[in-house]
Amino acid sequence: MRVAIAGAGAVGRSIAGELLENGHEVLLIDKAPTAISVERVPQAEWLLADACEITSLDEAALQRCNVVIAATGDDKVNLVVSLLAKTEYGVPRVVARVNNPKNEWLFNESWGVDVAVSTPRLMSALVEEAVSVGDLVRLLRFSHGDANLVELTLPPESALAGTQVGDVAWPEDTSLVTIIRGPRVLTPHNEETLEPGDELLFVAAQAREEQLEDLLSVRRENPTTTG
């Protein structure tokens, strides 16, 4: 997979290093000569250019990229890069860094963003996730379909403790994708039994989050279906 990263600062270089270790091709783009530190990520391609300029993106052959990551420290730049990548070059997947949480509402499909990653929001979410039981924590927002990656640690008093995944009447527009149980990462098969303390990760529509939280957290007489 070929990935172009706009922004060769600490964040961009860190992402590049991870992707290279996983066997992907990476191109780092930055307009600041001081940011071009080939020796820090020698396996990557480097381009000294302004990622907001069409001529620069032509030189980067963005149309050959499977993913573009807008990782600069400027939200305006990240939005422009995302829009150009999607509309001018048809890049299938565009990921954008959100520096100021107040700008998060802009990072959607209208600006070509498939996934918006807000570092401040993610850090606060990880803190919440570490200390909260029974509360829904939003980890990541996906632009398409108004869906979020959310997490909830199943409390001991939940009516779903001891229930098989396939017997739960999950809300519409939600999907249980992973169960984390101690050091184990489990695929949520229908026969898998939910246990207190399980960390449950869902992709869910925002409108269903409250319903999902109620289902998982509150003891109910009839939380499951038998059909």
N, CA and C of each residue as an Amber inpcrd file, in Angstrom:
protein
   681
   0.8450000  -1.1960000   0.0000000   0.0000000   0.0000000   0.0000000
   0.8800000   1.2450000   0.0000000   0.5180000   2.2090000  -0.8220000
   1.2740000   3.4490000  -0.8980000   0.5330000   4.5340000  -0.1180000
   1.2700000   5.2080000   0.7740000   0.6850000   6.2170000   1.6440000
   1.4800000   7.5040000   1.5420000   0.7820000   8.6180000   1.3240000
   1.4100000   9.9420000   1.3420000   1.0170000  10.6380000   2.6350000
   2.0100000  11.2360000   3.2940000   1.7720000  11.9400000   4.5470000
   2.1650000  13.3970000   4.3740000   1.2020000  14.2950000   4.5100000
   1.4810000  15.7270000   4.4640000   1.8080000  16.1950000   5.8720000
   3.0290000  16.6570000   6.0480000   3.4850000  17.0620000   7.3720000
   4.5480000  16.1060000   7.8710000   5.7930000  16.5520000   7.8770000
   6.9100000  15.6830000   8.2710000   7.4430000  16.0290000   9.6500000
   6.5540000  16.5640000  10.4990000   6.9410000  16.8210000  11.8810000
   6.9850000  15.5290000  12.6800000   6.9870000  15.6720000  13.9900000
   7.0930000  14.4960000  14.8550000   5.9490000  13.5170000  14.6140000
   4.7220000  14.0560000  14.4230000   3.5680000  13.1810000  14.1980000
   3.7000000  12.4470000  12.8710000   3.9870000  13.1820000  11.8040000
   4.1170000  12.5690000  10.4890000   5.2220000  11.5260000  10.4330000
   6.3700000  11.8400000  11.0330000   7.4820000  10.8830000  11.0230000
   7.1400000   9.6310000  11.8190000   6.4470000   9.8050000  12.9240000
   6.0680000   8.6570000  13.7430000   5.1230000   7.7270000  12.9910000
   4.1390000   8.3270000  12.3100000   3.2100000   7.5260000  11.5020000
   3.9710000   6.8030000  10.3990000   4.8750000   7.5230000   9.7540000
   5.6580000   6.9310000   8.6620000   6.4530000   5.7310000   9.1500000
   7.0780000   5.8700000  10.3070000   7.8690000   4.7690000  10.8480000
   7.0350000   3.5250000  11.0770000   5.8360000   3.7100000  11.6290000
   4.9440000   2.5760000  11.8880000   4.5250000   1.9040000  10.5770000
   4.1810000   2.7110000   9.5920000   3.7200000   2.1570000   8.3230000
   4.8450000   1.4190000   7.5980000   6.0320000   1.9660000   7.6530000
   7.1740000   1.3120000   7.0100000   7.4800000  -0.0320000   7.6520000
   7.3680000  -0.0890000   8.9710000   7.6010000  -1.3550000   9.6750000
   6.5910000  -2.4180000   9.2520000   5.4120000  -1.9570000   8.8440000
   4.3720000  -2.8880000   8.4090000   4.4170000  -3.1680000   6.9110000
   5.4890000  -2.7060000   6.2640000   5.7140000  -3.0690000   4.8730000
   5.0830000  -2.1740000   3.8320000   4.6400000  -0.9770000   4.2170000
   3.9990000  -0.0740000   3.2610000   5.0080000   0.9090000   2.6660000
   4.6670000   1.4600000   1.5000000   5.4620000   2.5240000   0.8900000
   4.9740000   3.8610000   1.4390000   5.9050000   4.7280000   1.8080000
   5.5240000   5.9930000   2.4380000   6.2420000   7.1540000   1.7670000
   5.4750000   8.2090000   1.4780000   6.0300000   9.4690000   0.9730000
   5.7090000  10.5670000   1.9760000   6.7260000  11.2390000   2.4890000
   6.5520000  12.3620000   3.4060000   6.6990000  13.6700000   2.6320000
   5.7270000  14.5870000   2.8240000   5.7180000  15.8700000   2.1210000
   5.7310000  17.0000000   3.1370000   6.6140000  17.9560000   2.9560000
   6.6330000  19.1340000   3.8230000   7.2800000  20.2820000   3.0590000
   6.7760000  21.5090000   3.3020000   7.3030000  22.6750000   2.5880000
   8.4500000  23.3480000   3.3300000   8.6770000  22.9340000   4.5820000
   9.7470000  23.5500000   5.3770000  11.0360000  22.7630000   5.2140000
  12.0960000  23.3990000   4.7070000  13.3660000  22.6760000   4.5460000
  13.8730000  22.0590000   5.8430000  13.6010000  22.7190000   6.9650000
  14.0760000  22.1870000   8.2520000  13.3580000  20.8920000   8.6390000
  12.1970000  20.6370000   8.0340000  11.4500000  19.4220000   8.3600000
  11.9280000  18.2070000   7.5650000  12.6910000  18.4540000   6.5240000
  13.1730000  17.3470000   5.6920000  14.3810000  16.7180000   6.3780000
  14.1180000  15.6780000   7.1490000  15.1680000  14.9750000   7.9030000
  15.2110000  13.5320000   7.4330000  15.8150000  13.3450000   6.2650000
  15.8290000  12.0250000   5.6380000  16.4520000  10.9860000   6.5500000
  17.4510000  11.3970000   7.3360000  18.1430000  10.4360000   8.1850000
  17.2540000   9.8840000   9.2930000  16.1830000  10.5960000   9.6310000
  15.2880000  10.1130000  10.6860000  14.3650000   8.9990000  10.2030000
  13.9550000   9.0760000   8.9340000  13.1310000   8.0090000   8.3440000
  13.7290000   7.6990000   6.9740000  14.8720000   7.0420000   6.9470000
  15.5790000   6.8630000   5.6740000  14.8590000   5.9710000   4.6770000
  13.9720000   5.1060000   5.1420000  13.2880000   4.1960000   4.2150000
  12.1620000   4.8960000   3.4470000  11.7530000   6.0760000   3.9050000
  10.6540000   6.7830000   3.2580000  11.1440000   7.6110000   2.0700000
  10.2050000   7.9310000   1.1640000  10.4800000   8.9290000   0.1370000
  10.1880000  10.3040000   0.7530000  10.9200000  11.3130000   0.2930000
  10.7460000  12.6700000   0.8310000  10.5210000  13.6410000  -0.3130000
   9.6560000  14.6180000  -0.0530000   9.3820000  15.6410000  -1.0600000
   9.2700000  16.9940000  -0.3750000  10.1500000  17.9210000  -0.7640000
  10.0900000  19.2930000  -0.2670000   9.1140000  20.0510000  -1.1560000
   7.9100000  20.2750000  -0.6490000   6.8770000  20.9050000  -1.4570000
   5.7140000  21.3150000  -0.5670000   4.8840000  22.1910000  -1.1150000
   3.6810000  22.6420000  -0.4250000   2.5310000  21.7190000  -0.8040000
   2.0390000  20.9420000   0.1670000   0.9990000  19.9500000  -0.1080000
  -0.3410000  20.5800000  -0.4480000  -0.4580000  21.9110000  -0.3390000
  -1.6930000  22.5970000  -0.7310000  -1.6690000  23.0320000  -2.1870000
  -0.5770000  22.7720000  -2.8740000  -0.4390000  23.1770000  -4.2710000
  -0.6370000  21.9780000  -5.1900000  -1.4590000  22.1570000  -6.2310000
  -1.7250000  21.0760000  -7.1790000  -0.4390000  20.5920000  -7.8440000
   0.4460000  21.5160000  -8.1900000   1.6970000  21.1180000  -8.8510000
   2.5220000  20.2000000  -7.9530000   2.5000000  20.4750000  -6.6380000
   3.2420000  19.6400000  -5.6960000   2.6340000  18.2460000  -5.6160000
   1.3140000  18.1930000  -5.5940000   0.6410000  16.9000000  -5.4940000
   0.7750000  16.1070000  -6.7870000   0.8570000  16.8180000  -7.9110000
   1.1460000  16.1380000  -9.1720000   2.5210000  15.4850000  -9.1050000
   3.4850000  16.2340000  -8.5820000   4.8450000  15.6970000  -8.4520000
   4.8620000  14.4920000  -7.5120000   4.0050000  14.5320000  -6.5020000
   3.9360000  13.4220000  -5.5500000   3.1750000  12.2260000  -6.1130000
   2.5670000  12.3800000  -7.2980000   1.7680000  11.3230000  -7.9270000
   0.7140000  10.7980000  -6.9600000  -0.0660000  11.7330000  -6.4290000
  -1.0330000  11.3750000  -5.4030000  -2.0830000  10.3840000  -5.9150000
  -2.2900000  10.3850000  -7.2140000  -3.2870000   9.4670000  -7.7750000
  -2.8770000   8.0090000  -7.5990000  -1.6110000   7.7590000  -7.3190000
  -1.1400000   6.3900000  -7.1080000  -1.2200000   5.9580000  -5.6390000
  -1.6690000   6.8710000  -4.7860000  -1.7000000   6.5600000  -3.3540000
  -3.0190000   5.8930000  -2.9670000  -2.9250000   4.9100000  -2.0880000
  -4.1090000   4.2680000  -1.5260000  -4.6720000   5.0620000  -0.3610000
  -3.7700000   5.7560000   0.3380000  -4.1660000   6.5370000   1.5110000
  -3.3700000   7.8320000   1.5270000  -4.0370000   8.9200000   1.9110000
  -3.3580000  10.1810000   2.1970000  -3.6620000  10.5600000   3.6430000
  -2.6210000  10.9510000   4.3560000  -2.7670000  11.3750000   5.7450000
  -2.3550000  12.8380000   5.8490000  -3.2920000  13.6860000   6.2410000
  -3.0070000  15.1060000   6.4540000  -2.6320000  15.2750000   7.9230000
  -1.3380000  15.3930000   8.1990000  -0.8590000  15.3280000   9.5810000
  -0.1090000  16.5790000  10.0180000  -0.3820000  17.7140000   9.3820000
   0.3170000  18.9330000   9.7660000  -0.2780000  19.4900000  11.0600000
   0.3750000  20.4920000  11.5940000  -0.1200000  21.1430000  12.8040000
  -1.0910000  22.2700000  12.5320000  -1.5230000  22.4150000  11.2850000
  -2.4290000  23.4860000  10.8810000  -3.7080000  22.8590000  10.3350000
  -4.8310000  23.0870000  11.0000000  -6.0930000  22.4900000  10.5630000
  -6.5050000  22.9520000   9.1740000  -6.2280000  24.2020000   8.8360000
  -6.5940000  24.7150000   7.5020000  -5.8470000  23.9420000   6.4190000
  -4.5810000  23.7060000   6.6370000  -3.7800000  22.9400000   5.6770000
  -4.3120000  21.5150000   5.5590000  -4.6320000  20.9070000   6.6780000
  -5.1180000  19.5270000   6.6530000  -6.4340000  19.4030000   5.8960000
  -7.2890000  20.4020000   6.0280000  -8.5530000  20.3830000   5.2980000
  -8.3310000  20.5300000   3.7990000  -7.4520000  21.4430000   3.4050000
  -7.1810000  21.6530000   1.9820000  -6.5530000  20.4080000   1.3650000
  -5.5940000  19.8160000   2.0580000  -4.9490000  18.5990000   1.5560000
  -5.9770000  17.4850000   1.3960000  -6.8500000  17.3410000   2.3770000
  -7.8720000  16.2910000   2.3200000  -8.8020000  16.4830000   1.1330000
  -9.2490000  17.7240000   0.9390000 -10.1750000  18.0140000  -0.1550000
  -9.5250000  17.7570000  -1.5100000  -8.2920000  18.1930000  -1.6690000
  -7.5970000  17.9750000  -2.9370000  -7.3500000  16.4910000  -3.1830000
  -6.9530000  15.7850000  -2.1510000  -6.6720000  14.3540000  -2.3060000
  -7.9040000  13.5990000  -2.7760000  -9.0450000  13.9550000  -2.2180000
 -10.2690000  13.2180000  -2.5390000 -10.8660000  13.6570000  -3.8740000
 -10.9600000  14.9730000  -4.0850000 -11.6820000  15.4690000  -5.2700000
 -10.8230000  15.5080000  -6.5300000  -9.5530000  15.8390000  -6.3990000
  -8.6940000  15.9810000  -7.5760000  -7.9690000  14.6900000  -7.9460000
  -7.7090000  13.8370000  -6.9560000  -6.9010000  12.6460000  -7.2160000
  -7.6290000  11.3430000  -6.8930000  -8.8310000  11.4340000  -6.3600000
  -9.6200000  10.2340000  -6.1050000  -8.9780000   9.2530000  -5.1460000
  -8.2680000   9.7630000  -4.1520000  -7.6230000   8.8770000  -3.1800000
  -8.7110000   8.1420000  -2.3910000  -8.6460000   6.8070000  -2.3080000
  -9.7230000   6.0470000  -1.6500000  -9.9080000   6.3420000  -0.1720000
  -8.8020000   6.6110000   0.5460000  -8.8990000   6.7850000   1.9970000
  -8.1020000   8.0170000   2.4120000  -8.7810000   8.9470000   3.0660000
  -8.1330000  10.1780000   3.5300000  -8.3170000  10.2850000   5.0420000
  -7.2130000  10.3870000   5.7370000  -7.2090000  10.5110000   7.1990000
  -6.6310000  11.8760000   7.5430000  -7.3000000  12.6090000   8.4370000
  -6.8530000  13.9620000   8.7500000  -6.7000000  14.1570000  10.2520000
  -5.6540000  14.8470000  10.6050000  -5.3960000  15.2070000  12.0050000
  -6.1490000  16.4910000  12.3520000  -6.8540000  16.4670000  13.4800000
  -7.5420000  17.6550000  13.9910000  -6.7280000  18.1930000  15.1620000
  -6.2180000  19.3980000  15.0270000  -5.3960000  19.9850000  16.0890000
  -6.2300000  20.7070000  17.1310000  -7.2510000  21.4210000  16.6740000
  -8.1230000  22.1680000  17.5750000  -9.4960000  21.5010000  17.6020000
  -9.9230000  20.9470000  18.7530000 -11.2200000  20.2540000  18.8180000
 -12.3860000  21.1140000  18.3460000 -12.2700000  22.4420000  18.4120000
 -13.3490000  23.3170000  17.9540000 -13.5580000  23.2110000  16.4460000
 -12.5440000  22.7350000  15.7350000 -12.6500000  22.6070000  14.2760000
 -13.1090000  21.2220000  13.8360000 -13.3510000  20.3430000  14.7800000
 -13.6450000  18.9500000  14.4380000 -14.8640000  18.8150000  13.5300000
 -15.8390000  19.6940000  13.7000000 -17.0640000  19.5980000  12.9040000
 -16.8150000  19.7860000  11.4140000 -15.7100000  20.4240000  11.0560000
 -15.3950000  20.6510000   9.6510000 -14.8290000  19.3990000   8.9750000
 -14.2670000  18.5080000   9.7540000 -13.5400000  17.3710000   9.1900000
 -14.5200000  16.2480000   8.8540000 -15.1930000  16.3960000   7.7290000
 -16.1770000  15.4110000   7.3040000 -16.0370000  15.1680000   5.8100000
 -16.9840000  14.4090000   5.2500000 -16.8650000  14.0320000   3.8410000
 -16.9740000  15.2260000   2.9110000 -17.5720000  16.3270000   3.3540000
 -17.6420000  17.5230000   2.5190000 -16.2530000  18.0710000   2.2190000
 -15.3130000  17.8190000   3.1320000 -13.9240000  18.2410000   2.9440000
 -13.0300000  17.0680000   2.5310000 -13.6560000  15.9490000   2.1430000
 -12.8820000  14.8080000   1.6650000 -12.3010000  13.9320000   2.7540000
 -12.6980000  14.1400000   4.0000000 -12.1210000  13.3980000   5.1210000
 -12.9230000  12.1330000   5.3820000 -12.2580000  10.9990000   5.3590000
 -12.9040000   9.7320000   5.7090000 -12.8140000   9.4620000   7.2080000
 -11.6570000   9.7480000   7.7960000 -11.4650000   9.5450000   9.2310000
 -10.7690000  10.7660000   9.7980000 -11.3510000  11.3470000  10.8400000
 -10.7470000  12.4960000  11.5170000 -10.2160000  12.0440000  12.8690000
  -8.9660000  12.3650000  13.1360000  -8.3370000  11.9760000  14.3960000
  -7.9940000  13.2320000  15.1770000  -8.6990000  13.4250000  16.2760000
  -8.4520000  14.5770000  17.1450000  -7.5600000  14.1270000  18.2870000
  -6.3060000  14.5690000  18.2930000  -5.3670000  14.1420000  19.3320000
  -5.8470000  14.5260000  20.7270000  -6.2820000  15.7810000  20.9620000
  -6.7750000  16.0980000  22.3120000  -7.9670000  15.2510000  22.7180000
  -8.9090000  15.0360000  21.7790000 -10.0870000  14.2370000  22.1110000
  -9.6960000  12.7880000  22.3890000  -8.7720000  12.2630000  21.5640000
  -8.3520000  10.8780000  21.7420000  -7.6610000  10.6850000  23.0830000
  -6.8180000  11.6370000  23.4580000  -6.1230000  11.5190000  24.7430000
  -7.1050000  11.5540000  25.9090000  -8.0750000  12.4610000  25.8460000
  -9.0580000  12.5300000  26.9230000  -9.9220000  11.2740000  26.9370000
 -10.2330000  10.7380000  25.7390000 -11.0320000   9.5170000  25.6670000
 -10.2870000   8.3400000  26.2770000  -8.9870000   8.2610000  26.0440000
  -8.2060000   7.1700000  26.6050000  -8.1280000   7.2610000  28.1220000
  -8.0900000   8.4920000  28.6430000  -8.1280000   8.6590000  30.0920000
  -9.4730000   8.1830000  30.6250000 -10.5610000   8.6090000  29.9750000
 -11.8960000   8.1800000  30.3930000 -12.0210000   6.6660000  30.3170000
 -11.5100000   6.0810000  29.2460000 -11.6200000   4.6410000  29.0400000
 -10.9000000   3.8750000  30.1380000  -9.8030000   4.4390000  30.6460000
  -9.0080000   3.7550000  31.6620000  -9.6740000   3.7610000  33.0260000
 -10.5240000   4.7370000  33.2910000 -11.0750000   4.8750000  34.6400000
 -12.5790000   4.6410000  34.7070000 -13.2660000   4.5380000  33.5830000
 -14.7260000   4.4510000  33.6090000 -15.1840000   3.0190000  33.3730000
 -16.2050000   2.6200000  34.1010000 -16.8790000   1.3420000  33.9150000
 -18.3600000   1.6410000  33.7620000 -18.9630000   1.1390000  32.6900000
 -20.3840000   1.3600000  32.4780000 -20.7160000   2.6330000  31.7350000
 -19.7090000   3.4340000  31.3850000 -19.9410000   4.6630000  30.6230000
 -19.3830000   4.5000000  29.2190000 -20.1390000   4.9760000  28.2440000
 -19.7120000   4.8910000  26.8590000 -18.6530000   5.9530000  26.5800000
 -17.5540000   5.5440000  25.9790000 -16.4550000   6.4580000  25.6580000
 -16.2620000   6.4680000  24.1470000 -16.3360000   7.6460000  23.5480000
 -16.1450000   7.7800000  22.1070000 -14.6580000   7.9040000  21.8160000
 -14.1310000   6.9580000  21.0340000 -12.7040000   6.9280000  20.7400000
 -12.3510000   7.5720000  19.4110000 -13.2180000   7.4080000  18.4080000
 -12.8670000   7.8640000  17.0650000 -14.1400000   8.1220000  16.2750000
 -14.1110000   9.1710000  15.4590000 -15.2610000   9.5000000  14.6270000
 -14.9680000   9.1920000  13.1690000 -15.8860000   8.4930000  12.5110000
 -15.8070000   8.2410000  11.0850000 -16.7620000   9.1890000  10.3750000
 -16.2940000   9.7920000   9.3130000 -17.1230000  10.7820000   8.6220000
 -18.2960000  10.1370000   7.9140000 -18.0640000   9.0430000   7.2130000
 -19.1240000   8.4280000   6.4210000 -20.1270000   7.7450000   7.3270000
 -21.4020000   8.0430000   7.1410000 -22.4510000   7.4060000   7.8980000
 -22.6090000   7.9190000   9.3130000 -21.8850000   8.9570000   9.6930000
 -22.0060000   9.5280000  11.0240000 -21.7990000   8.4610000  12.0900000
 -20.7860000   7.6280000  11.9190000 -20.5160000   6.5330000  12.8460000
 -19.2880000   6.8360000  13.6940000 -19.2650000   6.2490000  14.8870000
 -18.1470000   6.4220000  15.8110000 -17.6460000   5.0650000  16.2960000
 -16.3740000   5.0370000  16.6420000 -15.8230000   3.8940000  17.3670000
 -15.9580000   4.2050000  18.8500000 -16.7220000   3.3820000  19.5610000
 -16.9970000   3.6460000  20.9730000 -16.6170000   2.4290000  21.8040000
 -16.3780000   2.6790000  23.0940000 -15.9590000   1.6180000  24.0030000
 -16.7590000   1.6900000  25.2770000 -17.0780000   0.5410000  25.8370000
 -17.7150000   0.4780000  27.1470000 -17.2030000  -0.7550000  27.8770000
 -16.8190000  -0.5720000  29.1440000 -16.4240000  -1.6940000  29.9840000
 -17.6620000  -2.2110000  30.7030000 -17.9710000  -3.4710000  30.4950000
 -19.2130000  -4.0460000  31.0190000 -19.1560000  -4.1250000  32.5510000
 -20.0800000  -3.4380000  33.2380000 -20.0740000  -3.4530000  34.7040000
 -20.6200000  -4.7680000  35.2470000 -20.2240000  -5.1520000  36.4610000
 -20.6940000  -6.4210000  37.0370000 -22.2100000  -6.4960000  37.1590000
 -22.8700000  -5.3590000  37.3880000 -24.3160000  -5.3680000  37.5940000
 -25.1110000  -5.3700000  36.2990000 -24.4210000  -5.3480000  35.1520000
 -25.1410000  -5.3230000  33.8760000 -25.9420000  -6.6030000  33.6850000
 -27.1560000  -6.4570000  33.1660000 -27.9980000  -7.6170000  32.8790000
 -27.4070000  -8.4890000  31.7790000 -26.4970000  -7.9250000  30.9800000
 -25.9200000  -8.6990000  29.8790000 -24.7520000  -9.5680000  30.3090000
 -24.2630000  -9.4060000  31.5290000 -23.1860000 -10.2640000  32.0250000
 -23.6810000 -11.7050000  32.0450000 -22.9330000 -12.6020000  31.4100000
 -23.3410000 -13.9910000  31.3180000 -24.2010000 -14.3130000  30.1250000
 -24.4800000 -13.3210000  29.2770000 -25.3260000 -13.5070000  28.0900000
 -24.4580000 -13.7500000  26.8580000 -24.8920000 -14.6240000  25.9770000
 -24.1690000 -14.8490000  24.7380000 -24.4100000 -13.6920000  23.7680000
 -23.3810000 -13.3610000  23.0160000 -23.4420000 -12.2280000  22.0840000
 -24.6140000 -12.3710000  21.1190000 -24.8460000 -13.5730000  20.6180000
 -25.8990000 -13.7890000  19.6420000 -27.3020000 -13.6550000  20.1920000
 -27.4460000 -13.6260000  21.5280000 -28.7610000 -13.5160000  22.1370000
 -29.1480000 -12.0750000  22.4780000 -28.2390000 -11.1510000  22.2640000
 -28.5020000  -9.7650000  22.6380000 -29.2130000  -9.0360000  21.5030000
 -30.2480000  -8.3000000  21.8560000 -30.9640000  -7.4730000  20.8730000
 -30.2470000  -6.1330000  20.7590000 -29.1640000  -6.1030000  19.9800000
 -28.3820000  -4.8780000  19.8310000 -29.2100000  -3.8180000  19.1110000
 -28.9890000  -2.5540000  19.4080000 -29.6850000  -1.4820000  18.6780000
 -29.3310000  -1.5180000  17.1910000 -30.2120000  -0.9730000  16.3700000
 -29.9060000  -0.8380000  14.9530000 -28.6860000   0.0660000  14.7680000
 -28.0000000  -0.1430000  13.6570000 -26.8540000   0.7020000  13.2850000
 -25.7250000   0.6190000  14.3070000 -25.5800000  -0.5380000  14.9450000
 -24.4400000  -0.7660000  15.8350000 -23.8420000  -2.1320000  15.5150000
 -22.5380000  -2.2450000  15.7000000 -21.8680000  -3.5180000  15.4470000
 -20.7720000  -3.7110000  16.4910000 -20.8470000  -4.8200000  17.2180000
 -19.7950000  -5.1820000  18.1650000 -18.6310000  -5.7590000  17.3690000
 -17.4710000  -5.1160000  17.4350000 -16.3530000  -5.5300000  16.5850000
 -15.2710000  -6.2770000  17.3500000 -15.1140000  -5.9960000  18.6560000
 -14.0350000  -6.6170000  19.4280000 -14.4200000  -6.7000000  20.8920000
 -13.9930000  -7.7850000  21.5370000 -14.0780000  -7.9090000  22.9880000
 -12.6590000  -8.0300000  23.5150000 -12.2760000  -7.1290000  24.4180000
 -10.9660000  -7.2040000  25.0430000 -11.1720000  -7.7300000  26.4570000
 -10.5840000  -8.8730000  26.7400000 -10.7330000  -9.5260000  28.0440000
  -9.3410000  -9.7870000  28.6070000  -8.9190000  -8.8900000  29.5070000
  -7.5600000  -9.0010000  30.0190000  -6.5760000  -8.8350000  28.8790000
  -5.6290000  -9.7860000  28.7210000  -4.6520000  -9.6700000  27.6350000
  -5.1720000 -10.1970000  26.3000000  -6.3980000 -10.7380000  26.2790000
  -6.9190000 -11.3810000  25.0730000  -7.7830000 -10.4320000  24.2540000
  -7.6930000 -10.5650000  22.9410000  -8.5630000  -9.8490000  22.0060000
  -9.4270000 -10.8920000  21.3170000 -10.7380000 -10.8280000  21.5710000
 -11.6500000 -11.8700000  21.1260000 -12.5360000 -11.3900000  19.9810000
 -12.7610000 -12.2790000  19.0140000 -13.7450000 -12.0200000  17.9700000
 -15.1220000 -12.3290000  18.5360000 -16.0680000 -11.4090000  18.4490000
 -17.3630000 -11.5970000  19.1050000 -18.2950000 -12.5480000  18.3500000
 -18.0030000 -13.8530000  18.4120000 -18.8950000 -14.8380000  17.8170000
 -20.2010000 -14.8940000  18.6060000 -21.2560000 -15.3970000  17.9810000
 -22.5680000 -15.4500000  18.6320000 -22.5470000 -16.2630000  19.9170000
 -21.6600000 -17.2680000  19.9890000 -21.6220000 -18.1330000  21.1630000
 -20.7500000 -17.5770000  22.2810000 -20.0630000 -16.4810000  22.0180000
 -19.1770000 -15.9030000  23.0470000 -20.0250000 -15.2970000  24.1650000
 -19.6820000 -15.6060000  25.4150000 -20.4270000 -15.1010000  26.5690000
 -19.7770000 -13.8340000  27.0960000 -20.5810000 -12.8120000  27.2990000
 -20.0870000 -11.5510000  27.8380000 -19.8040000 -11.7100000  29.3330000
 -18.6790000 -11.1490000  29.7730000 -18.2810000 -11.2510000  31.1710000
 -18.0730000  -9.8620000  31.7620000 -18.3480000  -9.7010000  33.0650000
 -18.0640000  -8.4070000  33.7110000 -16.5990000  -8.0210000  33.5180000
 -16.3590000  -6.7500000  33.2280000 -14.9950000  -6.2750000  32.9970000
 -14.5610000  -6.3530000  31.5530000 -15.3610000  -6.9900000  30.6850000
 -15.0290000  -7.0120000  29.2550000 -15.0370000  -5.5920000  28.7040000
 -14.0270000  -5.2550000  27.9060000 -14.0340000  -3.9950000  27.1700000
 -14.6390000  -4.2710000  25.7960000 -15.7590000  -3.6600000  25.5220000
 -16.4870000  -3.9040000  24.2840000 -16.3110000  -2.7230000  23.3480000
 -15.8450000  -2.9890000  22.1330000 -15.6600000  -1.9390000  21.1370000
 -16.7200000  -2.0890000  20.0570000 -17.4140000  -0.9900000  19.7810000
 -18.4830000  -0.9660000  18.7960000 -18.2050000   0.0940000  17.7450000
 -18.6850000  -0.1480000  16.5330000 -18.9050000   0.9240000  15.5710000
 -20.4010000   1.1890000  15.6050000 -20.7700000   2.4190000  15.9590000
 -22.1790000   2.7280000  16.1830000 -22.5280000   4.0960000  15.6430000
 -23.7430000   4.2080000  15.1340000 -24.2580000   5.5160000  14.7430000
 -24.4080000   6.3800000  15.9900000 -24.0970000   7.6480000  15.8590000
 -24.1370000   8.5390000  17.0190000 -25.5300000   8.5590000  17.6580000
 -26.5620000   8.4620000  16.8400000 -27.9270000   8.5090000  17.3650000
 -28.2660000   7.2960000  18.2220000 -27.4520000   6.2280000  18.1330000
 -27.7240000   5.0010000  18.8780000 -26.8650000   4.8680000  20.1360000
 -25.9740000   5.8100000  20.3650000 -25.0260000   5.6560000  21.4620000
 -25.7190000   5.5930000  22.8210000 -26.6890000   6.4770000  23.0520000
 -27.3760000   6.4820000  24.3460000 -28.1400000   5.1800000  24.5650000
 -28.7720000   4.6940000  23.5160000 -29.5070000   3.4340000  23.6060000
 -28.5600000   2.2770000  23.9000000 -27.4060000   2.2780000  23.2650000
 -26.4130000   1.2300000  23.4850000 -25.8920000   1.2660000  24.9160000
 -25.6160000   2.4780000  25.4090000 -25.1270000   2.6180000  26.7760000
 -26.1570000   2.1160000  27.7830000 -27.4190000   2.4440000  27.5700000
 -28.4830000   1.9810000  28.4590000 -28.5680000   0.4610000  28.4590000
 -28.4740000  -0.1310000  27.2800000 -28.5710000  -1.5800000  27.1670000
 -27.4580000  -2.2870000  27.9340000 -26.2520000  -1.7540000  27.8420000
 -25.0920000  -2.4140000  28.4440000 -24.9490000  -2.1400000  29.9380000
 -25.4200000  -0.9860000  30.3780000 -25.1270000  -0.5550000  31.7420000
 -26.2270000  -0.8600000  32.7400000 -27.4770000  -0.8760000  32.2910000
 -28.6020000  -0.9390000  33.2240000 -29.1450000  -2.3560000  33.2940000
 -29.4460000  -2.8010000  34.5040000 -30.0490000  -4.1100000  34.6670000
 -31.5050000  -4.0440000  34.2160000 -31.8440000  -4.9730000  33.3120000
 -33.2070000  -5.0070000  32.8010000 -33.7510000  -6.4070000  32.9470000
 -35.0800000  -6.5170000  32.9760000 -35.6850000  -7.8400000  33.1200000
 -35.5750000  -8.6650000  31.8400000 -35.6640000  -7.9950000  30.6740000
 -35.6290000  -8.7100000  29.4080000 -34.6480000  -8.0530000  28.4400000
 -33.3220000  -8.1970000  28.6830000 -32.3450000  -7.5340000  27.8290000
 -32.0330000  -8.2970000  26.5630000 -32.5340000  -9.5330000  26.4310000
 -32.1410000 -10.3580000  25.3040000 -33.3590000 -10.8250000  24.5370000
 -33.0660000 -11.3100000  23.3580000 -34.0980000 -11.9550000  22.5610000
 -33.8150000 -13.4330000  22.5360000 -34.7970000 -14.2250000  22.2350000
 -34.6130000 -15.6660000  22.1990000 -34.7740000 -16.2200000  20.7990000
 -35.1220000 -15.2900000  19.8640000 -35.4430000 -15.7350000  18.5110000
 -34.2780000 -16.1160000  17.6840000
